[in-house]
Every structure is written in structure tokens, then in C-alpha cells.
GROMACS .gro file of C-alpha atoms in nm:
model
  419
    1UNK     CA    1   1.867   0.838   0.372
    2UNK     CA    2   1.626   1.094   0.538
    3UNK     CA    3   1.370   1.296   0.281
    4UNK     CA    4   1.441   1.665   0.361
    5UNK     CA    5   1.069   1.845   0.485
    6UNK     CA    6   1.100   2.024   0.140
    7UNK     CA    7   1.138   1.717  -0.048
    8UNK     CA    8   0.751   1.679  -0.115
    9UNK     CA    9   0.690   2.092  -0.214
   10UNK     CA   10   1.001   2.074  -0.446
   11UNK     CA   11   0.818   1.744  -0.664
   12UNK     CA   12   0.454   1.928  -0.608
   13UNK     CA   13   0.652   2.264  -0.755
   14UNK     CA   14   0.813   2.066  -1.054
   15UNK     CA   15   0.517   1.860  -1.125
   16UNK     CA   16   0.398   2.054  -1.407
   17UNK     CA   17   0.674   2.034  -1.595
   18UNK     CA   18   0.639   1.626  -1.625
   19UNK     CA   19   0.280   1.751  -1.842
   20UNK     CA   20   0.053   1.465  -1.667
   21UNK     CA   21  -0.307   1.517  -1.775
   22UNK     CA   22  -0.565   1.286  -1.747
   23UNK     CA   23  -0.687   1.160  -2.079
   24UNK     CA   24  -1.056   1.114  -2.117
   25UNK     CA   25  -0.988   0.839  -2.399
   26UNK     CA   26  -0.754   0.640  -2.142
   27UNK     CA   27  -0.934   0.725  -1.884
   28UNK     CA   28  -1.252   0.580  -2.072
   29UNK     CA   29  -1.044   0.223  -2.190
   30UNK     CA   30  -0.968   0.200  -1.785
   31UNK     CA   31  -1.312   0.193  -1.718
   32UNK     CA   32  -1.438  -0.015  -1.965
   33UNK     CA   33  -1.169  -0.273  -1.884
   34UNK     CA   34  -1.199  -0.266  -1.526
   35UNK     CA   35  -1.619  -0.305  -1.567
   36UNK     CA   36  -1.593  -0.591  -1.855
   37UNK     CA   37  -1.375  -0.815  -1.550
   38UNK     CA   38  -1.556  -0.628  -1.247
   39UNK     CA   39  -1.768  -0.950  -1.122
   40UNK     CA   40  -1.486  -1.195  -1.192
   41UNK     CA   41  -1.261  -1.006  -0.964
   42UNK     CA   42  -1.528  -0.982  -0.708
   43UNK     CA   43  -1.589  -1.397  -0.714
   44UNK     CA   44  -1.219  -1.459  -0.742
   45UNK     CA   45  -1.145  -1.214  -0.422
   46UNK     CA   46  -1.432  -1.371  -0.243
   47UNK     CA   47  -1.279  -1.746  -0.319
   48UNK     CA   48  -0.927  -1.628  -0.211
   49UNK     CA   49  -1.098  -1.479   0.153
   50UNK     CA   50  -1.261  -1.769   0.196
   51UNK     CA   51  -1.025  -2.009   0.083
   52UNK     CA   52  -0.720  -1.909   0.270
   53UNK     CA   53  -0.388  -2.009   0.224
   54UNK     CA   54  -0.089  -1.960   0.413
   55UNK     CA   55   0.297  -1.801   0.357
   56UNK     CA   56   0.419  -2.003   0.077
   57UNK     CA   57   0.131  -2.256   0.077
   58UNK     CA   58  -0.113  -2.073  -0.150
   59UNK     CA   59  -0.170  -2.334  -0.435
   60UNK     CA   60  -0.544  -2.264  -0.466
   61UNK     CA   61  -0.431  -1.868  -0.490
   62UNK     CA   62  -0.160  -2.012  -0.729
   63UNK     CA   63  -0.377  -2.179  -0.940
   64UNK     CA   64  -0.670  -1.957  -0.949
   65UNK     CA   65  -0.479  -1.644  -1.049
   66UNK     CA   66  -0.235  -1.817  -1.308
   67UNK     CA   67  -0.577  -1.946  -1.519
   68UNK     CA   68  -0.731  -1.631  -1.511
   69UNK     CA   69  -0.419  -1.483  -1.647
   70UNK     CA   70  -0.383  -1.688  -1.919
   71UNK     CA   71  -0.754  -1.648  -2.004
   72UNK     CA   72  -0.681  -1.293  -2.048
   73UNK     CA   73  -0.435  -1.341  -2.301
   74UNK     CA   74  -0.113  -1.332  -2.117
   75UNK     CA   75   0.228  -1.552  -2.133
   76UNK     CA   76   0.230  -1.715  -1.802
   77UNK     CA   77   0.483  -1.924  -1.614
   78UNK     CA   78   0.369  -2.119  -1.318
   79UNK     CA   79   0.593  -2.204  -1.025
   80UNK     CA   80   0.809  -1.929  -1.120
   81UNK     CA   81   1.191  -1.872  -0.950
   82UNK     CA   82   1.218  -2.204  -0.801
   83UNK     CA   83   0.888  -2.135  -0.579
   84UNK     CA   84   0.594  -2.334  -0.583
   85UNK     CA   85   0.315  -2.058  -0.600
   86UNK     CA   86   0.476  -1.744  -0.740
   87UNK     CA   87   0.394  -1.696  -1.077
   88UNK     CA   88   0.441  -1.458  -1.408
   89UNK     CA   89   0.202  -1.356  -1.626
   90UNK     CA   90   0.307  -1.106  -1.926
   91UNK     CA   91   0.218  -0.924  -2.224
   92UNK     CA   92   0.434  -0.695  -2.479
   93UNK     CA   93   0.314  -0.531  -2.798
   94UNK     CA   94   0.672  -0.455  -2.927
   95UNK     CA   95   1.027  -0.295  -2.729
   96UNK     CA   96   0.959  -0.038  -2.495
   97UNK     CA   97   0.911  -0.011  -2.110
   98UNK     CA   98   0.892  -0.285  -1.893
   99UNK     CA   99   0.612  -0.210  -1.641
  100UNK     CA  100   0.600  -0.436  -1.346
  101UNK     CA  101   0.292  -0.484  -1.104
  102UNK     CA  102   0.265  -0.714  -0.807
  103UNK     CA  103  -0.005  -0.945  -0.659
  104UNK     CA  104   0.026  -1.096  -0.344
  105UNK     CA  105  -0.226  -1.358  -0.184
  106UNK     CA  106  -0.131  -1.539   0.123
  107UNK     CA  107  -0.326  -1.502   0.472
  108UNK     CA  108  -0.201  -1.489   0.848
  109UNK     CA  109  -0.274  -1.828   1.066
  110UNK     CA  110  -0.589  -1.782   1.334
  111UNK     CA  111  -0.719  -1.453   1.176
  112UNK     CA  112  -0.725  -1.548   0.749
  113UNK     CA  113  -0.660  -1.249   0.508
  114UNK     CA  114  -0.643  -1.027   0.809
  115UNK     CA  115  -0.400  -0.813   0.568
  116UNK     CA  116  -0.651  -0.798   0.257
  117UNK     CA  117  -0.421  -0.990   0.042
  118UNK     CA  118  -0.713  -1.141  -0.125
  119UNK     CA  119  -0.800  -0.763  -0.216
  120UNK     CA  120  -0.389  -0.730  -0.315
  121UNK     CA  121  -0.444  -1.049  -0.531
  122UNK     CA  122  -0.710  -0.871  -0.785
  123UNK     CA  123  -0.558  -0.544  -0.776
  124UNK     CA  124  -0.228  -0.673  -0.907
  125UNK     CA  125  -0.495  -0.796  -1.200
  126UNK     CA  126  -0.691  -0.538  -1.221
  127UNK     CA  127  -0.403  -0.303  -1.279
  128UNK     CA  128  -0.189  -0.579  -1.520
  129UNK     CA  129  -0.540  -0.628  -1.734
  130UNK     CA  130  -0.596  -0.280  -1.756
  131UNK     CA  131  -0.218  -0.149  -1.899
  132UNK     CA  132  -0.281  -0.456  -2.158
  133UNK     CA  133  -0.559  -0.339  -2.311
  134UNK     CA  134  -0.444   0.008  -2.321
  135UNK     CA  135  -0.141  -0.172  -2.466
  136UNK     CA  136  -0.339  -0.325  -2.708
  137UNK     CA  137  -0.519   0.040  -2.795
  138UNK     CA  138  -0.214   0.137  -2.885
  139UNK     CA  139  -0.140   0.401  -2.611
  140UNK     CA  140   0.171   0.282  -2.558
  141UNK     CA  141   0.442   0.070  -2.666
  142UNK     CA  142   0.627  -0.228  -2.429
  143UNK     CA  143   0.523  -0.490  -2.167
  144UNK     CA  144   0.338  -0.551  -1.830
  145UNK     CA  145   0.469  -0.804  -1.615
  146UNK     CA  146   0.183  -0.892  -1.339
  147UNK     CA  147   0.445  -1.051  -1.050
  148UNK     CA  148   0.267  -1.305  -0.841
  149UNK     CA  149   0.443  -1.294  -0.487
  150UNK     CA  150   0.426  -1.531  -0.249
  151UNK     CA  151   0.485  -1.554   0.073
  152UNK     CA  152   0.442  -1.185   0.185
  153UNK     CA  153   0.346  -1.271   0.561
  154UNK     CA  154   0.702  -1.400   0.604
  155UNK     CA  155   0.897  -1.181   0.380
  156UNK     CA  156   0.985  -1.442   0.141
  157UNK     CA  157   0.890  -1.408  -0.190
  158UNK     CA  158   0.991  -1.070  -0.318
  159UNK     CA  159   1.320  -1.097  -0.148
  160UNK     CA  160   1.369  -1.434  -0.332
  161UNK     CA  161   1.310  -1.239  -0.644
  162UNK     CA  162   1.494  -0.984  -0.586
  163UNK     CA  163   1.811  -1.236  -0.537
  164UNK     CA  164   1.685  -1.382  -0.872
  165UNK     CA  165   1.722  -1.069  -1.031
  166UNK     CA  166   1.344  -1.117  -1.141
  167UNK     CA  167   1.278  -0.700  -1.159
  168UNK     CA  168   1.606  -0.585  -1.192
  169UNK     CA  169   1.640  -0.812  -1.533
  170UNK     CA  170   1.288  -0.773  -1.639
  171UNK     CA  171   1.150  -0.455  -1.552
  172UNK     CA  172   1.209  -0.056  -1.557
  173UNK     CA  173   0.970  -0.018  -1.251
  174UNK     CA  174   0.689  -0.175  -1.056
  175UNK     CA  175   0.408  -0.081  -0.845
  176UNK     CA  176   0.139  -0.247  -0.605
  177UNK     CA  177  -0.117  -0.177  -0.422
  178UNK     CA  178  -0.219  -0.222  -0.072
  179UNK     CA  179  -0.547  -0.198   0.177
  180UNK     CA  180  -0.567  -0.013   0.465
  181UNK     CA  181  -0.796   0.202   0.706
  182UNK     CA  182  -0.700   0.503   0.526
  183UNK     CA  183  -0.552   0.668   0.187
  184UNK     CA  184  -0.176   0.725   0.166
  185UNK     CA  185   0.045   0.779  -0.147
  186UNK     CA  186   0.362   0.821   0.066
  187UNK     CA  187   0.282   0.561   0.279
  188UNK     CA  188   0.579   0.430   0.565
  189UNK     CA  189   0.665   0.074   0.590
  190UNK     CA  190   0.957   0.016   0.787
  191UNK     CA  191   1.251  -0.247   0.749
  192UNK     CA  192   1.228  -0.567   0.962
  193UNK     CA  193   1.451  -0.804   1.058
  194UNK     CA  194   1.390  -1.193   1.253
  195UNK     CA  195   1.555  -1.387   1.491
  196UNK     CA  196   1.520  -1.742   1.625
  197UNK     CA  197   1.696  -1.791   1.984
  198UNK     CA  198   1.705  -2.122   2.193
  199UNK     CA  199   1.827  -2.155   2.530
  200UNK     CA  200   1.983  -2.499   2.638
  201UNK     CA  201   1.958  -2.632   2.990
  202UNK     CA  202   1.975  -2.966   3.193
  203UNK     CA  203   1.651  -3.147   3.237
  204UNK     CA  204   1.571  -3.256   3.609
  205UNK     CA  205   1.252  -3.327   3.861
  206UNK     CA  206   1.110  -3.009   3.904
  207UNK     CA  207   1.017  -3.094   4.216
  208UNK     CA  208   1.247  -3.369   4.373
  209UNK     CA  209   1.543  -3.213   4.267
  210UNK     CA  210   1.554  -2.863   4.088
  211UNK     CA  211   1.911  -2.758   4.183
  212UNK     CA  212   2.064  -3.008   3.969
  213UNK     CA  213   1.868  -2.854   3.693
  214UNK     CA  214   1.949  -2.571   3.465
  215UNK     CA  215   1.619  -2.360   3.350
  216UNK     CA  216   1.586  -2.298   3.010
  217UNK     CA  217   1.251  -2.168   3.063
  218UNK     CA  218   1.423  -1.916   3.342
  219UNK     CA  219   1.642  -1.803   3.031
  220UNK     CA  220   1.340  -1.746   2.812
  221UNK     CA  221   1.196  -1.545   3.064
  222UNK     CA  222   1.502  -1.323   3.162
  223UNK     CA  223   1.477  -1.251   2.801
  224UNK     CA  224   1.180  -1.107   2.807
  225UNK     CA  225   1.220  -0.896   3.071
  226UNK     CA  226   1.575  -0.787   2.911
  227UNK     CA  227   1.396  -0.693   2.591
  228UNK     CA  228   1.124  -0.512   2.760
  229UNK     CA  229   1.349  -0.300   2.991
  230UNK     CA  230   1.570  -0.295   2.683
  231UNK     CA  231   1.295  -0.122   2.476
  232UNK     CA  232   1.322   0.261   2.711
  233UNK     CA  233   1.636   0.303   2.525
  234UNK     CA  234   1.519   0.249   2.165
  235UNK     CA  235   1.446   0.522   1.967
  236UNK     CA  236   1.076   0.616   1.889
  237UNK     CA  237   1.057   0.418   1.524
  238UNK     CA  238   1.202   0.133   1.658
  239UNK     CA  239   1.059  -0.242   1.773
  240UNK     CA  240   1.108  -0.520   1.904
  241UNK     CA  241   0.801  -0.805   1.962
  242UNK     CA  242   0.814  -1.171   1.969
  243UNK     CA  243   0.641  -1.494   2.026
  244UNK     CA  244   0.764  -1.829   2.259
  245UNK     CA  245   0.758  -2.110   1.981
  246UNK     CA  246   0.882  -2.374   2.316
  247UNK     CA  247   0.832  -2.323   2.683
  248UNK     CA  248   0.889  -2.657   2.775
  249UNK     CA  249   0.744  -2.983   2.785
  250UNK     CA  250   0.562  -3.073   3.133
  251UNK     CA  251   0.525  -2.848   3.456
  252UNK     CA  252   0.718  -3.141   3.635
  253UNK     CA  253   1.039  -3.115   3.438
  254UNK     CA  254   1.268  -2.855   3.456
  255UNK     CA  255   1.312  -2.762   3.076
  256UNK     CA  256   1.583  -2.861   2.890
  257UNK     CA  257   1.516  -2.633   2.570
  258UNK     CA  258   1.343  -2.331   2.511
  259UNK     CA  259   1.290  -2.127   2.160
  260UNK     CA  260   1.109  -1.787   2.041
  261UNK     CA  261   1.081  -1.600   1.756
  262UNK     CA  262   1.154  -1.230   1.725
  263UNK     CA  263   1.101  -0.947   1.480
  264UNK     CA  264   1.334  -0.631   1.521
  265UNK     CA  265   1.262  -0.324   1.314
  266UNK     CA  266   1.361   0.037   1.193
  267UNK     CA  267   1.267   0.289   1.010
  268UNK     CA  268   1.572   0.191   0.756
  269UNK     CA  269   1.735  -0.138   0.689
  270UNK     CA  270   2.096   0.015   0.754
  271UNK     CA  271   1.975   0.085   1.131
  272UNK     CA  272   1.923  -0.294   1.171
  273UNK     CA  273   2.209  -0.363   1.311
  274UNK     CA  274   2.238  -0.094   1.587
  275UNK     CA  275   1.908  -0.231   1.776
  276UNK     CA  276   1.985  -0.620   1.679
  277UNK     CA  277   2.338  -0.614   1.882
  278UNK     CA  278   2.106  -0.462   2.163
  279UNK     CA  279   1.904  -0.777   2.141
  280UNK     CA  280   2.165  -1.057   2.124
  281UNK     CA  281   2.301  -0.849   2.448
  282UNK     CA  282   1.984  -0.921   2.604
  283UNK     CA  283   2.038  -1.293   2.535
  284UNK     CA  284   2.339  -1.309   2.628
  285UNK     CA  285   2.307  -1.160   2.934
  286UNK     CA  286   2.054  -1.375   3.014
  287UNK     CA  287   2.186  -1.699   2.940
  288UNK     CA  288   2.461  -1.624   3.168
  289UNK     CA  289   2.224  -1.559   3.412
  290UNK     CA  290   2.059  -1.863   3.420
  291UNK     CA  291   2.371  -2.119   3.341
  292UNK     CA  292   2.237  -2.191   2.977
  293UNK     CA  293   2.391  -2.235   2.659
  294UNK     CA  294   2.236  -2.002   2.387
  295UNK     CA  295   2.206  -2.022   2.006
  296UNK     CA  296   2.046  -1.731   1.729
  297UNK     CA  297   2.025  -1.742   1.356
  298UNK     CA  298   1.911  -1.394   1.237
  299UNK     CA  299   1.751  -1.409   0.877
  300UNK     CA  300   2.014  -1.389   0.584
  301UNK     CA  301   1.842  -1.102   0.450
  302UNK     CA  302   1.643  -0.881   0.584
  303UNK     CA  303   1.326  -0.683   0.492
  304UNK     CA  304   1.460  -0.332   0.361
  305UNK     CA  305   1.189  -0.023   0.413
  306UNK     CA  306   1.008   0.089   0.150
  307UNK     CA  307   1.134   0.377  -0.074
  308UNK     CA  308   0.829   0.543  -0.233
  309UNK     CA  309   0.876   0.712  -0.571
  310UNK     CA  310   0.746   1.049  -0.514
  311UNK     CA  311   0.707   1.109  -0.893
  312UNK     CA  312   0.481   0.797  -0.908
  313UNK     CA  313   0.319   0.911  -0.550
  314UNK     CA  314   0.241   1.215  -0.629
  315UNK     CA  315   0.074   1.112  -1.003
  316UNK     CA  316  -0.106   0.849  -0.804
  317UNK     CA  317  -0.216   1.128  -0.551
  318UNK     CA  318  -0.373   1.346  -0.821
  319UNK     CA  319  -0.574   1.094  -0.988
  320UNK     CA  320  -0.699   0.929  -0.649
  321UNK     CA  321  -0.796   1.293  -0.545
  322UNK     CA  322  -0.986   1.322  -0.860
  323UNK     CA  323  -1.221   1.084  -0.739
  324UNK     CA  324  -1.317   1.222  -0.398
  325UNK     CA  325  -0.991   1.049  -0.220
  326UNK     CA  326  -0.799   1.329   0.046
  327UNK     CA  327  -0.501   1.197   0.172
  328UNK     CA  328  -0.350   1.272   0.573
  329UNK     CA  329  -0.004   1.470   0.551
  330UNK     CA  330   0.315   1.379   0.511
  331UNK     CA  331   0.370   1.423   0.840
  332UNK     CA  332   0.102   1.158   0.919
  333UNK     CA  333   0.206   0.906   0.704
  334UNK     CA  334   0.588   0.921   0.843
  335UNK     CA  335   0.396   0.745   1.107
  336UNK     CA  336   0.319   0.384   0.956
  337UNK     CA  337   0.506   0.062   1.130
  338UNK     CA  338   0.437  -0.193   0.914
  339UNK     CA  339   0.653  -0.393   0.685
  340UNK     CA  340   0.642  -0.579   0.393
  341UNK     CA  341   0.919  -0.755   0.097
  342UNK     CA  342   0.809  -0.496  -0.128
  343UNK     CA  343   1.056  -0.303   0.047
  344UNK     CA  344   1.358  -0.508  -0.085
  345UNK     CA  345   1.193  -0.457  -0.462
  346UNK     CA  346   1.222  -0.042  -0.434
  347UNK     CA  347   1.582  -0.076  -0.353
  348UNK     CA  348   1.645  -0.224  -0.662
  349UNK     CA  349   1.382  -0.012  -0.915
  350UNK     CA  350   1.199   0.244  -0.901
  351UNK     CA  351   0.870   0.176  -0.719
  352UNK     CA  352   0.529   0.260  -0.565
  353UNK     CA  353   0.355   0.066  -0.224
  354UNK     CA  354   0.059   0.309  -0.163
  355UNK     CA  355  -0.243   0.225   0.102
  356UNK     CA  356  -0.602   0.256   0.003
  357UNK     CA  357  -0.880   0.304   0.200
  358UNK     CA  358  -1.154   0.025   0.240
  359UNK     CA  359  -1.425   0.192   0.448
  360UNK     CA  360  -1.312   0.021   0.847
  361UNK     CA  361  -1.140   0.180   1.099
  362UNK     CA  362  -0.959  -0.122   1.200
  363UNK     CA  363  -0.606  -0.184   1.159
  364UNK     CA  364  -0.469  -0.444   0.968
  365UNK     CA  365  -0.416  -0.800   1.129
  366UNK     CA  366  -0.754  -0.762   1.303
  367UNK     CA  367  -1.021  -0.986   1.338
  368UNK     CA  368  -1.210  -0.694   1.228
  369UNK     CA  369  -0.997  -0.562   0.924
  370UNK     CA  370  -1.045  -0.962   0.807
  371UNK     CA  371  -1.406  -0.923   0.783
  372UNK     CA  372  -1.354  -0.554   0.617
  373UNK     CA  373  -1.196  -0.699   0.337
  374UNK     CA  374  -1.460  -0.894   0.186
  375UNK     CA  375  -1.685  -0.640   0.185
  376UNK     CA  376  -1.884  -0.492  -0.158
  377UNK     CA  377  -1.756  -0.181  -0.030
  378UNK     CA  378  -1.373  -0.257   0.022
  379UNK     CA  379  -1.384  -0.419  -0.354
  380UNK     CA  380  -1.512  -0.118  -0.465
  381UNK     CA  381  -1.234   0.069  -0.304
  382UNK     CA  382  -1.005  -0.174  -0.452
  383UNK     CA  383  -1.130  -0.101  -0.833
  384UNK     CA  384  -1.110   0.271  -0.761
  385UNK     CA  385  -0.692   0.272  -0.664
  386UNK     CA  386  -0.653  -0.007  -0.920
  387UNK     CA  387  -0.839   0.227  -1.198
  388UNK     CA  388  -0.611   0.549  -1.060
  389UNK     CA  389  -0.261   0.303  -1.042
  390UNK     CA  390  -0.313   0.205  -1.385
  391UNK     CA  391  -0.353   0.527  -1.540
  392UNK     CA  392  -0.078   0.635  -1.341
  393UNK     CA  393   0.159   0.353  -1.465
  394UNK     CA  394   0.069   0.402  -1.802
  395UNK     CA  395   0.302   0.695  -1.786
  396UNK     CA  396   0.582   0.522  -1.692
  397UNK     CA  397   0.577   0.428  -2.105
  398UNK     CA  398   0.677   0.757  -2.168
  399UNK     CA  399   1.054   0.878  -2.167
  400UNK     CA  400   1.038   1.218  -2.040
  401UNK     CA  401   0.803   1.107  -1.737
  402UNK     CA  402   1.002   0.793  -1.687
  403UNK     CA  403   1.310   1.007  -1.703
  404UNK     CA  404   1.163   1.219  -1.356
  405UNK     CA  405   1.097   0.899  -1.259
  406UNK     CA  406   1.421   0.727  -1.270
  407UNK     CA  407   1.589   1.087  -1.140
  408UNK     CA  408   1.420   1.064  -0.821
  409UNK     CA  409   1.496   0.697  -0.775
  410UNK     CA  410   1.863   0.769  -0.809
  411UNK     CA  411   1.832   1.055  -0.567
  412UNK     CA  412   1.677   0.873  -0.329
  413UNK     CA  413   1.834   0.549  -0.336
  414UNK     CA  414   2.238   0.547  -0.317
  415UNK     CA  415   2.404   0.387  -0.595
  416UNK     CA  416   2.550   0.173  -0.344
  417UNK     CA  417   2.228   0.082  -0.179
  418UNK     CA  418   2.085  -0.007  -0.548
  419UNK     CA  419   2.086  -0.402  -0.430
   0.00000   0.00000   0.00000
């Protein structure tokens, strides 16, 4: 599934016809909302920076965000799906569309919400809060659902929903934002895939008797230098990186096990497979090299790319231009090479994963994009996108717009691939 180079001038050119204006009433109840709740999404981001939890682990986050909800009026279940910190929190006045928005909250070990989930976390409110009172106003008729999603840094929790049939069941479309060091409505996240490998050996004196050992640390090694000569004939979009989880116990023994951890990825989930038989090549070629034994487990699934709704994109685009935002091209934005579970959600409805700028340079999973995110100026980004998401989403009520909507996804997304 490649977007043709026209794809983007053919939605611009029929954009008209969907009649999206930009309310001054709605645009007023936005704003009013978003200031009423503007100092208790500030604290609450604050607590989550500072209070960081990690993948799956985020009771505090859990906790925090599922009292706050409730607060506000909405029907919330705790521990929702069988995991420990996701969450639901939703609000209906009457049948109609079934909005969904996500929240995600967990931090990366050694560098803390180098990812601005705590940023995420309050969006995902922001946005929720914000469709319920215009709900409430009477703008619209049908429900938010505010998804609370753990686990992002691993790709757990939105897969694990997805299996659940949490938005396919409960929701006609859903949207999230994210922060970045720059704007992007289109925004590229690529599909990732993991892999554990261990390498077996015989354990012996290192230095009394080494050839009646077998290395397993030798086999590690050979791996890496397999993947890295490996990597000249991947193709530009694709990766492969890793970390050594066990090089051995003592300099003195020759080790008997060895383990890493390795993410693969593509610019689609369907070209997985291609650079992941490349990979298990490279271990087996080096476990023959070295005498081991060798054993992988690949995730069961894995983390799909993300398929942008360029109805939603493009309404998001407008109103984030209205306030000052200019976005990089298309071109640019084909460039991204992150990842994230979100992915495996627009497979399955129609969705929207933009970036937002916060005011740093730095890229995400910095030291320095950590300390970016809990600044008064990165919050203020945050309101901003969650202001211009919200009054984008509040079109996804309406049939004819919801119709484009649901068009593209179906154009873009094999029926097939709908999973």
C-alpha cells in the first residue's frame, strides 16, 4: 500500500466539498473548556514527568488519570481488558458516533518521559473533555471514549486492544496526539517487529582450558557483525538495532549462554518478513560458526505502521495552520522512523497519529527532549493541537464528513488488511 504523489492534491482538491468551516460558537466552547481545566492539566502533566512509570507499570498514571475522569463526569472502568493500568473513561448523550481518543503515559528506563507521554496523557483529556462538553452543548449527538493505553514503549497495550476488539466494537474512529520537534499532520511511523535470540555453548576455564569450550559470547558477537554487514543490503526505510540483555557471567569463564534483544522495522508491516528471514540468517550463520546451539522467539504480533486518515489530516492541518502552525511537506514527513501500537489501531478504524511541535530541536528519546517536555511552553503547545484535534473530531459526528472519512479509510486500507 504506497500513497500515489497525487494522493494529497486530489483530498486538498475535494476538500471543499466535505463544507468544514470553523465555527466561532464551537470554536468558543473549545476554549472555554480547555481554559476552565488548563492548570489541572498542567499539575497533572508535571506529576506524571516527575513521577515516572514504566511499560505496563504505570499505576500512579493509572490512578491519577482514571479520578480525574470520573471527576469530569465520565463512566470509567479501571483495569480495563485484562490490564492492570489501561483504563476507559466515556460519555454519550444519546446514539450516534462513537469517537475514540487515546492517552498514553508510560516513560523509557534511564531517560523518564523522554517520549512526552506525560504531555500524550493530558492531551488524550484535553481532547475527550472538550468533545463532552460540546456534547453536552448539544453540537452533536453520540459518545467519546478517552482510551487509556498502556504500555506504548513496548508495543503492548493498543495491540492488546486491538485483539480485544476494544475500537473495532466500540468506536467509528479514533485519534491521538503526539509531541515532537516539529508539526506534522501526515506524520510516518513505521511498523516494527522484536526478537529475542540466545546462543548456547559449553562453559570451561577461559584460561586453563578454552578449547574444550564453546563461546556463546563468540556467537553473540558474530551476530553483530552479521547484522551490521547485513544492513548494506537493506533498503533505505529499513532497520535493524539491538541491545545484549547477557554477555556472560565472569571474564574467567567461557560463556555458556548469551541473549539480546532486537527490533527490525519497515516502512509497512507486510515487509516484515522479507528483512526478519535476513536476520535469523545472520544467526544462523553464526551459530554455526561458533559450534552453538541457537534459539529466537519473534513477537506474536507485530507493530503495524501507521495509516493516517488524510481526511482527518488534512482538517487537522487547516485548523493547526489557523493558529500560526506551517507544516514541512509531504515529502518531509515520508521521512519519520519511529513506531508506535497506534499503528495496529488504524488498521482496524479509521484514524489520526499527528506530531506537534513543543518548541526543542531535540529528537525524541533524548535526555534533552525529556527536559523539553515539561516545559510551560511544550504544555502550551500541547493545549493548542489538543484545542485544533477536538474541533477537528467533532466532525467525525457528522455523516457526510464521516462518510469522506470512512471512504478514504477503505481506500487506503485493504479489506483484507482491515485486522
Amino acid at each position: 500500500m504506497e500513497f500515489l504523489p497525487s494522493y494529497e492534491d486530489s483530498v486538498s482538491n475535494a476538500f471543499p466539498a466535505l463544507d468544514v468551516k470553523q465555527d466561532p460558537e464551537v470554536d468558543g466552547i473549545v476554549k472555554e473548556a480547555l481554559a476552565k481545566i488548563n492548570k489541572e492539566l498542567r499539575a497533572m502533566s508535571l506529576d506524571l514527568h516527575e513521577h515516572m512509570e514504566t511499560s505496563m507499570k504505570e499505576k500512579h498514571a493509572h490512578d491519577v488519570l482514571t479520578r480525574y475522569m470520573e471527576q469530569h463526569g465520565f463512566k470509567v472502568t479501571r483495569h480495563a481488558y485484562g490490564m492492570e493500568t489501561a483504563f476507559t473513561a466515556e460519555f454519550s448523550n444519546g446514539a450516534g458516533r462513537r469517537v475514540g481518543v487515546c492517552s498514553e503515559y508510560d516513560g523509557l528506563p534511564g531517560l523518564g518521559q523522554g517520549c512526552g507521554h506525560n504531555l500524550i496523557a493530558i492531551s488524550g483529556v484535553a481532547v475527550a473533555i472538550a468533545l463532552k462538553t460540546l456534547l453536552e452543548r448539544g453540537k452533536a449527538k453520540g459518545k467519546v471514549i478517552l482510551f487509556g493505553t498502556p504500555g506504548e514503549e513496548l508495543s503492548v497495550g493498543k495491540i492488546e486492544l486491538v485483539k480485544q476488539r476494544a475500537f473495532q466494537d466500540n468506536v467509528d474512529a479514533c485519534v491521538m496526539l503526539h509531541p515532537g520537534p516539529s508539526d506534522a499532520q501526515f506524520a510516518k511511523m513505521i511498523a516494527v517487529q522484536d526478537v529475542r535470540v540466545e546462543f548456547f555453548g559449553k562453559p570451561t576455564h577461559a584460561s586453563a582450558s578454552p578449547w574444550e569450550g564453546i563461546n556463546a559470547l563468540d556467537a553473540l558477537t558474530q551476530t553483530w557483525n552479521n547484522i551490521s554487514m547485513m544492513r548494506q543490503q537493506l533498503e533505505p526505510t529499513d532497520r535493524v538495532h539491538g541491545i545484549v540483555e547477557d554477555g556472560g557471567q565472569a571474564p574467567n569463564v567461557i560463556p555458556e549462554h548469551t541473549a539480546a534483544f532486537f527490533f527490525v522495522r519497515t516502512s509497512r508491516y507486510t515487509q516484515l518478513k522479507r528483512v526478519m528471514q535476513k536476520v535469523e540468517q545472520c544467526f544462523e550463520g553464526a551459530a554455526m560458526a561458533t559450534g552453538c546451539q541457537v534459539k529466537w522467539t519473534w513477537r506474536e504480533t507485530p507493530t503495524k505502521d501507521v495509516v493516517q486518515n488524510h481526511v482527518l489530516a488534512t482538517t487537522y492541518g487547516k485548523y493547526m495552520e489557523k493558529t500560526g502552525i506551517q507544516f514541512p511537506s509531504m515529502k518531509e514527513q515520508e521521512l519519520g522512523g519511529g513506531s508506535t501500537d497506534f499503528g495496529n489501531t488504524s488498521y482496524v478504524v479509521p484514524s489520526l497519529h499527528p506530531m506537534h511541535g513543543i518548541h526543542t530541536t531535540a529528537s525524541n528519546h533524548t535526555v534533552e527532549f525529556t527536559a523539553a517536555a515539561k516545559t510551560e511552553q511544550a504544555h502550551k503547545d500541547t493545549i493548542n493541537a489538543s484545542h485544533c484535534m477536538a474541533l477537528t473530531a467533532l466532525h467525525l459526528y457528522d455523516d457526510n464528513y464521516f462518510a469522506a472519512v470512512k471512504k478514504d479509510f477503505d481506500d487506503t486500507v485493504p479489506k483484507d488488511e482491515q485486522h
